[in-house]
Amino acid sequence: MPHKPGQSRNLWRLLLGCLLCCSNLSQAQAQSLQPGFQLNEYLEMLRITAMQVDTPHRHKLPPPQDFKRQFRSPEYALDNNWELWTNASQQTMVVSIRGTTGKSVSWLENFYAAMIPAKGSLQLNDSTTFRYTLAADPKATVHIGWTLGLATMAPDILSTIRKQYHAHQTRQLIIMGHSQGGALSFLLRSYLYYLQQAGELPADLRIKTYCSAAPKPGNLYYGYDYDHITRNGWSFTVVNALDWVPETPFSLQTLKDFNTLNPFTDVTKSFRNQSWIVRMYLNSVYNKMNRRSRKAQETFSKQLGRNLSRQVKKALPQFQPPAYANNMNYMRAGVPIVLMPDPSYFRQWPDSGTSVFRHHGLVPYYTLAQAIYGE
């Protein structure tokens, strides 16, 4: 039976509507954050970071292509700073955290490297207490200096994220930081996750994190926790294999740093079947190693904790230093993306000379990432 003209028009309208719907759906899907390391995404994050030009290593990179800066924070007590960037559709926002600056207080934040529990509170002044959860495991510990840096910025970052979420329905967030900014990005990601778990941040906010050239943020159990909460490809630590910064802070493992069930906590039990001469020798060696590692840990905590806290109080006069953890077992966190230099890299950035930040800058990272993942 032949179609009537009106029926044909309605059919075409229906088909056109379906095509438009599919097109919009495809566009939305293309813009949504996806798990996994994405080269173009990481390069855009580096371009955003380069716009925070008051870092000590100024480099020229192309301007960001898909994002515009919406907000730049003031400088906080330890000279931290962050920016908010959004794409044209306001569907995705970026919190970009600045790295170490040339000011001594910024370096002090790095060197203030004693560890504190990953759940607790910091008394910033007489009226401000920063309560935080950065890991669920009670054995997890984190860097006091960077946790303090997070504490100064967190209220403003949270307020801005919430405003963007409610005003523009922005439900996708990328956290980005290079160097010290990368270390702070680890802690911010953990902080936001546990706020979501507590119902204090929208559960449907999707978060992806790039920690570029980042130092180690906490101990092994913090790393385990971080990798668990960002599993399935939602956080990456990008490292130039020649860069020394990701090798810091100093790390020391003692017998206390093992899981409960291990053969080292009381290894002397295994000596009982030996002759008394062998038993005395082995006990002596074991006790010396145990005492010396504990003594080294105590020295680290004293020098990088209690002593440096006096300098921190010059920037935060009412800050009350917390009790430090008996731990200095720093480990990496996040899925590693290792940028391995090739001969062409060495021609441009030889591994010699007096410039200790030669392999740490944005341009070497940008160039290596393109060379390795752009193929």
Coordinates of C-alpha atoms in Angstrom, one line a residue:
M1 CA 0.0 0.0 0.0
P2 CA 1.6 3.4 -1.0
H3 CA 2.6 5.9 1.7
K4 CA 0.7 9.2 2.1
P5 CA 2.8 12.4 1.8
G6 CA 2.3 13.2 5.5
Q7 CA 3.4 9.7 6.5
S8 CA 6.6 10.1 4.4
R9 CA 7.4 13.4 6.1
N10 CA 6.9 12.0 9.5
L11 CA 9.1 9.0 8.6
W12 CA 11.9 11.3 7.5
R13 CA 11.6 13.4 10.7
L14 CA 11.8 10.3 12.8
L15 CA 14.9 9.2 10.9
L16 CA 16.5 12.6 11.2
G17 CA 15.8 12.7 14.9
C18 CA 17.4 9.3 15.3
L19 CA 20.5 10.5 13.4
L20 CA 20.8 13.7 15.5
C21 CA 20.3 11.7 18.7
C22 CA 23.0 9.2 17.7
S23 CA 25.3 12.1 16.7
N24 CA 24.8 13.9 20.0
L25 CA 25.4 10.6 21.9
S26 CA 28.5 9.9 19.9
Q27 CA 29.8 13.4 20.6
A28 CA 29.1 13.1 24.3
Q29 CA 30.8 9.7 24.4
A30 CA 33.8 11.1 22.6
Q31 CA 34.1 13.9 25.2
S32 CA 33.8 11.7 28.2
L33 CA 36.8 10.8 30.3
Q34 CA 38.1 7.3 29.6
P35 CA 40.5 5.2 31.6
G36 CA 44.0 4.5 30.4
F37 CA 46.9 6.6 29.6
Q38 CA 46.0 9.0 26.7
L39 CA 48.9 10.8 25.0
N40 CA 46.9 13.8 23.8
E41 CA 45.3 14.2 27.2
Y42 CA 48.7 14.1 29.0
L43 CA 50.3 16.6 26.5
E44 CA 47.3 18.9 27.1
M45 CA 47.9 18.7 30.8
L46 CA 51.6 19.6 30.3
R47 CA 50.5 22.6 28.2
I48 CA 48.2 23.7 31.0
T49 CA 51.0 23.3 33.5
A50 CA 53.4 25.4 31.4
M51 CA 50.9 28.3 31.7
Q52 CA 51.8 28.5 35.4
V53 CA 54.9 30.3 34.3
D54 CA 56.1 31.3 37.8
T55 CA 57.6 27.9 38.4
P56 CA 61.4 27.9 38.6
H57 CA 61.9 26.1 35.3
R58 CA 60.1 28.1 32.6
H59 CA 59.7 26.3 29.4
K60 CA 58.0 27.2 26.1
L61 CA 55.3 24.7 25.1
P62 CA 52.3 25.3 22.8
P63 CA 49.3 26.9 24.5
P64 CA 46.5 24.5 25.6
Q65 CA 44.2 23.5 22.7
D66 CA 41.0 22.4 24.4
F67 CA 40.9 24.1 27.8
K68 CA 40.7 27.7 29.0
R69 CA 41.7 29.0 32.4
Q70 CA 38.8 30.1 34.6
F71 CA 40.4 30.7 37.9
R72 CA 43.9 31.2 39.5
S73 CA 44.2 30.8 43.2
P74 CA 46.2 33.2 45.5
E75 CA 49.6 32.0 46.9
Y76 CA 49.1 30.2 50.1
A77 CA 51.4 30.1 53.2
L78 CA 53.9 27.6 51.7
D79 CA 53.7 29.3 48.2
N80 CA 51.4 26.7 46.8
N81 CA 49.0 27.7 43.9
W82 CA 46.4 26.0 41.7
E83 CA 44.3 26.8 38.7
L84 CA 40.9 25.7 37.3
W85 CA 40.6 25.1 33.6
T86 CA 37.5 24.0 31.7
N87 CA 36.8 22.8 28.1
A88 CA 34.3 24.6 25.9
S89 CA 31.3 22.5 26.8
Q90 CA 32.1 22.8 30.6
Q91 CA 31.8 19.0 30.7
T92 CA 35.4 18.6 32.0
M93 CA 37.4 20.6 34.5
V94 CA 41.1 20.5 35.3
V95 CA 42.6 21.3 38.7
S96 CA 46.3 22.0 37.9
I97 CA 48.6 22.3 40.9
R98 CA 51.8 24.3 40.6
G99 CA 55.2 22.7 41.4
T100 CA 58.0 24.0 43.5
T101 CA 58.9 27.7 43.0
G102 CA 62.1 29.6 43.7
K103 CA 61.0 30.7 47.1
S104 CA 62.7 29.0 50.1
V105 CA 59.4 28.3 51.8
S106 CA 58.3 26.2 48.7
W107 CA 61.5 24.1 49.1
L108 CA 60.9 23.9 52.8
E109 CA 57.6 22.1 52.1
N110 CA 59.6 19.4 50.1
F111 CA 62.2 19.0 52.8
Y112 CA 59.7 18.8 55.6
A113 CA 59.5 15.1 54.9
A114 CA 58.8 13.3 58.2
M115 CA 55.7 11.0 57.9
I116 CA 52.3 11.3 59.6
P117 CA 49.4 8.9 59.6
A118 CA 47.3 9.0 56.4
K119 CA 44.2 9.7 58.5
G120 CA 44.1 12.4 61.1
S121 CA 44.1 16.2 61.5
L122 CA 46.5 19.2 61.3
Q123 CA 46.1 22.3 63.5
L124 CA 46.9 25.1 61.1
N125 CA 46.0 27.9 63.5
D126 CA 44.0 28.7 66.6
S127 CA 40.7 28.5 64.6
T128 CA 41.4 26.1 61.7
T129 CA 41.8 22.3 61.9
F130 CA 42.2 20.3 58.7
R131 CA 40.8 16.8 59.1
Y132 CA 41.7 14.4 56.4
T133 CA 41.5 10.8 55.3
L134 CA 44.1 9.9 52.6
A135 CA 44.0 6.1 53.0
A136 CA 41.8 3.5 54.8
D137 CA 44.8 1.4 56.0
P138 CA 45.9 2.4 59.5
K139 CA 49.5 1.5 58.5
A140 CA 49.5 4.1 55.7
T141 CA 51.6 7.2 56.2
V142 CA 52.2 10.3 54.1
H143 CA 54.6 13.2 53.7
I144 CA 53.9 15.9 56.3
G145 CA 55.0 18.9 54.1
W146 CA 52.8 18.0 51.2
T147 CA 49.9 17.2 53.4
L148 CA 50.3 20.6 55.0
G149 CA 50.4 22.1 51.5
L150 CA 47.1 20.3 50.7
A151 CA 45.6 21.5 53.9
T152 CA 46.1 25.1 52.9
M153 CA 44.5 24.7 49.5
A154 CA 41.8 22.1 50.0
P155 CA 38.9 24.3 51.2
D156 CA 39.2 26.5 48.1
I157 CA 39.6 23.6 45.7
L158 CA 36.6 21.9 47.2
S159 CA 34.4 25.0 47.0
T160 CA 35.4 25.6 43.4
I161 CA 34.7 22.0 42.3
R162 CA 31.3 22.1 44.0
K163 CA 30.4 25.4 42.3
Q164 CA 31.5 24.0 38.9
Y165 CA 29.5 20.8 39.5
H166 CA 26.3 22.6 40.4
A167 CA 26.5 25.6 38.1
H168 CA 27.6 23.9 35.0
Q169 CA 26.8 20.2 35.7
T170 CA 30.5 19.4 35.3
R171 CA 30.9 15.8 36.3
Q172 CA 34.4 15.1 35.1
L173 CA 37.6 16.2 36.7
I174 CA 41.3 15.8 35.8
I175 CA 43.9 16.5 38.5
M176 CA 47.3 17.4 37.1
G177 CA 50.6 18.3 38.7
H178 CA 54.3 18.3 37.8
S179 CA 57.1 17.8 40.3
Q180 CA 55.8 19.0 43.7
G181 CA 52.5 19.5 42.0
G182 CA 52.5 15.8 41.2
A183 CA 53.0 14.9 44.8
L184 CA 50.1 17.2 45.9
S185 CA 48.0 15.6 43.1
F186 CA 48.4 12.2 44.7
L187 CA 47.2 13.5 48.0
L188 CA 44.3 15.6 46.6
R189 CA 43.1 12.5 44.6
S190 CA 43.0 10.4 47.8
Y191 CA 41.3 13.2 49.8
L192 CA 38.5 13.6 47.2
Y193 CA 37.9 9.9 47.0
Y194 CA 37.3 9.6 50.8
L195 CA 35.1 12.7 50.7
Q196 CA 33.0 10.9 48.1
Q197 CA 32.9 7.8 50.3
A198 CA 31.7 9.9 53.1
G199 CA 29.0 11.5 51.0
E200 CA 30.6 15.0 51.2
L201 CA 31.3 15.1 47.4
P202 CA 29.1 13.9 44.6
A203 CA 29.6 10.2 43.9
D204 CA 29.1 10.6 40.1
L205 CA 32.1 13.0 39.8
R206 CA 34.5 11.1 37.6
I207 CA 38.2 11.8 38.4
K208 CA 41.3 11.1 36.5
T209 CA 44.8 12.0 37.7
Y210 CA 48.2 12.6 36.0
C211 CA 51.1 12.9 38.5
S212 CA 54.0 14.0 36.3
A213 CA 57.7 13.9 37.5
A214 CA 56.3 13.4 41.0
P215 CA 58.2 12.4 44.1
K216 CA 57.1 9.5 46.3
P217 CA 54.0 10.7 48.4
G218 CA 53.9 8.1 51.2
N219 CA 54.8 4.7 52.4
L220 CA 54.0 1.3 50.9
Y221 CA 50.6 1.0 52.4
Y222 CA 49.6 4.4 51.2
G223 CA 50.7 3.3 47.7
Y224 CA 48.7 0.1 48.0
D225 CA 45.6 2.1 49.0
Y226 CA 46.1 4.7 46.3
D227 CA 46.5 2.1 43.5
H228 CA 43.4 0.4 44.8
I229 CA 41.1 3.4 44.8
T230 CA 42.3 4.5 41.3
R231 CA 42.4 1.0 39.8
N232 CA 41.5 0.2 36.2
G233 CA 43.4 3.0 34.7
W234 CA 42.4 6.2 36.5
S235 CA 45.7 7.5 37.7
F236 CA 49.2 7.6 36.2
T237 CA 52.6 8.7 37.4
V238 CA 54.8 9.7 34.5
V239 CA 58.5 9.5 35.0
N240 CA 61.5 10.4 32.8
A241 CA 63.9 7.5 33.6
L242 CA 66.8 10.0 34.1
D243 CA 64.9 12.3 36.4
W244 CA 66.1 12.2 40.1
V245 CA 63.1 13.9 41.6
P246 CA 60.8 10.8 41.5
E247 CA 63.5 9.0 43.4
T248 CA 62.9 11.3 46.4
P249 CA 62.4 11.5 49.4
F250 CA 64.9 9.4 51.1
S251 CA 63.5 6.0 52.0
L252 CA 64.3 3.6 54.8
Q253 CA 62.7 0.2 55.5
T254 CA 62.8 -1.2 59.0
L255 CA 61.3 -4.4 60.5
K256 CA 58.2 -2.4 61.5
D257 CA 57.4 -1.7 57.9
F258 CA 56.5 -5.3 57.0
N259 CA 53.0 -6.8 57.1
T260 CA 52.1 -8.6 60.4
L261 CA 52.7 -12.1 59.1
N262 CA 56.3 -12.1 58.1
P263 CA 59.4 -14.1 59.1
F264 CA 61.5 -11.1 60.1
T265 CA 59.6 -9.7 63.1
D266 CA 61.1 -12.2 65.5
V267 CA 63.7 -14.0 63.3
T268 CA 65.5 -15.1 66.5
K269 CA 63.1 -18.0 66.8
S270 CA 64.7 -19.6 63.8
F271 CA 68.1 -19.5 65.5
R272 CA 67.1 -21.8 68.3
N273 CA 68.1 -25.0 66.5
Q274 CA 71.6 -23.7 66.0
S275 CA 74.6 -24.3 68.3
W276 CA 75.0 -21.7 71.0
I277 CA 78.0 -20.1 69.3
V278 CA 76.2 -19.7 66.0
R279 CA 73.1 -18.5 67.9
M280 CA 75.0 -15.8 69.7
Y281 CA 76.6 -14.6 66.5
L282 CA 73.4 -14.5 64.5
N283 CA 71.5 -12.7 67.4
S284 CA 74.3 -10.1 67.6
V285 CA 74.2 -9.4 63.8
Y286 CA 70.4 -9.3 63.8
N287 CA 70.2 -6.9 66.8
K288 CA 72.8 -4.6 65.3
M289 CA 71.0 -4.4 62.0
N290 CA 67.6 -3.8 63.7
R291 CA 69.0 -1.1 66.1
R292 CA 70.9 0.7 63.3
S293 CA 67.9 0.8 61.0
R294 CA 65.7 2.1 63.8
K295 CA 68.3 4.7 64.8
A296 CA 68.5 5.9 61.2
Q297 CA 64.7 6.2 61.0
E298 CA 64.6 8.2 64.2
T299 CA 67.3 10.5 62.9
F300 CA 65.4 11.1 59.7
S301 CA 62.2 11.9 61.6
K302 CA 64.1 14.3 63.9
Q303 CA 65.9 16.1 61.2
L304 CA 63.1 16.2 58.6
G305 CA 60.4 16.6 61.1
R306 CA 60.9 18.2 64.5
N307 CA 63.8 20.4 63.4
L308 CA 62.3 21.6 60.2
S309 CA 58.9 22.3 61.8
R310 CA 60.5 25.4 63.5
Q311 CA 61.1 26.8 60.0
V312 CA 57.6 26.0 58.9
K313 CA 56.2 27.9 61.9
K314 CA 57.7 31.1 60.5
A315 CA 55.3 30.7 57.5
L316 CA 52.4 29.4 59.7
P317 CA 53.0 30.9 63.2
Q318 CA 50.1 29.1 64.8
F319 CA 50.7 25.7 63.2
Q320 CA 50.9 22.9 65.8
P321 CA 53.3 20.1 64.5
P322 CA 51.7 16.7 64.8
A323 CA 53.1 13.5 66.2
Y324 CA 55.2 11.9 63.5
A325 CA 55.0 8.3 62.5
N326 CA 57.9 5.9 63.1
N327 CA 58.2 5.4 59.4
M328 CA 60.3 6.6 56.5
N329 CA 59.5 3.8 54.0
Y330 CA 58.7 6.0 51.0
M331 CA 57.3 4.2 47.9
R332 CA 55.9 5.2 44.5
A333 CA 52.2 5.2 43.8
G334 CA 50.1 5.3 40.6
V335 CA 50.5 3.3 37.4
P336 CA 54.0 4.1 36.1
I337 CA 54.4 5.5 32.6
V338 CA 58.2 5.3 32.1
L339 CA 59.6 7.6 29.5
M340 CA 62.9 5.9 28.5
P341 CA 65.4 8.2 26.8
D342 CA 66.7 7.2 23.3
P343 CA 69.9 8.4 21.5
S344 CA 68.1 11.4 20.0
Y345 CA 67.1 12.5 23.5
F346 CA 70.7 12.3 24.7
R347 CA 71.9 14.5 21.8
Q348 CA 69.5 17.3 23.1
W349 CA 69.8 16.6 26.8
P350 CA 73.1 14.9 27.6
D351 CA 73.3 13.2 31.0
S352 CA 76.1 15.4 32.3
G353 CA 76.9 18.9 33.3
T354 CA 75.8 21.1 36.2
S355 CA 72.1 21.5 35.5
V356 CA 70.5 19.1 37.9
F357 CA 67.0 19.8 36.6
R358 CA 67.9 19.0 33.0
H359 CA 65.8 15.9 32.9
H360 CA 63.0 17.2 35.1
G361 CA 61.6 20.0 32.9
L362 CA 58.4 20.1 31.0
V363 CA 60.0 20.0 27.5
P364 CA 61.9 16.8 28.0
Y365 CA 58.8 15.1 29.4
Y366 CA 56.7 16.5 26.5
T367 CA 59.3 15.4 23.9
L368 CA 59.8 11.9 25.3
A369 CA 56.0 11.3 25.6
Q370 CA 55.5 12.3 22.0
A371 CA 58.4 10.2 20.8
I372 CA 57.4 7.0 22.7
Y373 CA 53.5 7.1 22.5
G374 CA 53.0 9.1 19.3
E375 CA 54.1 6.3 17.1

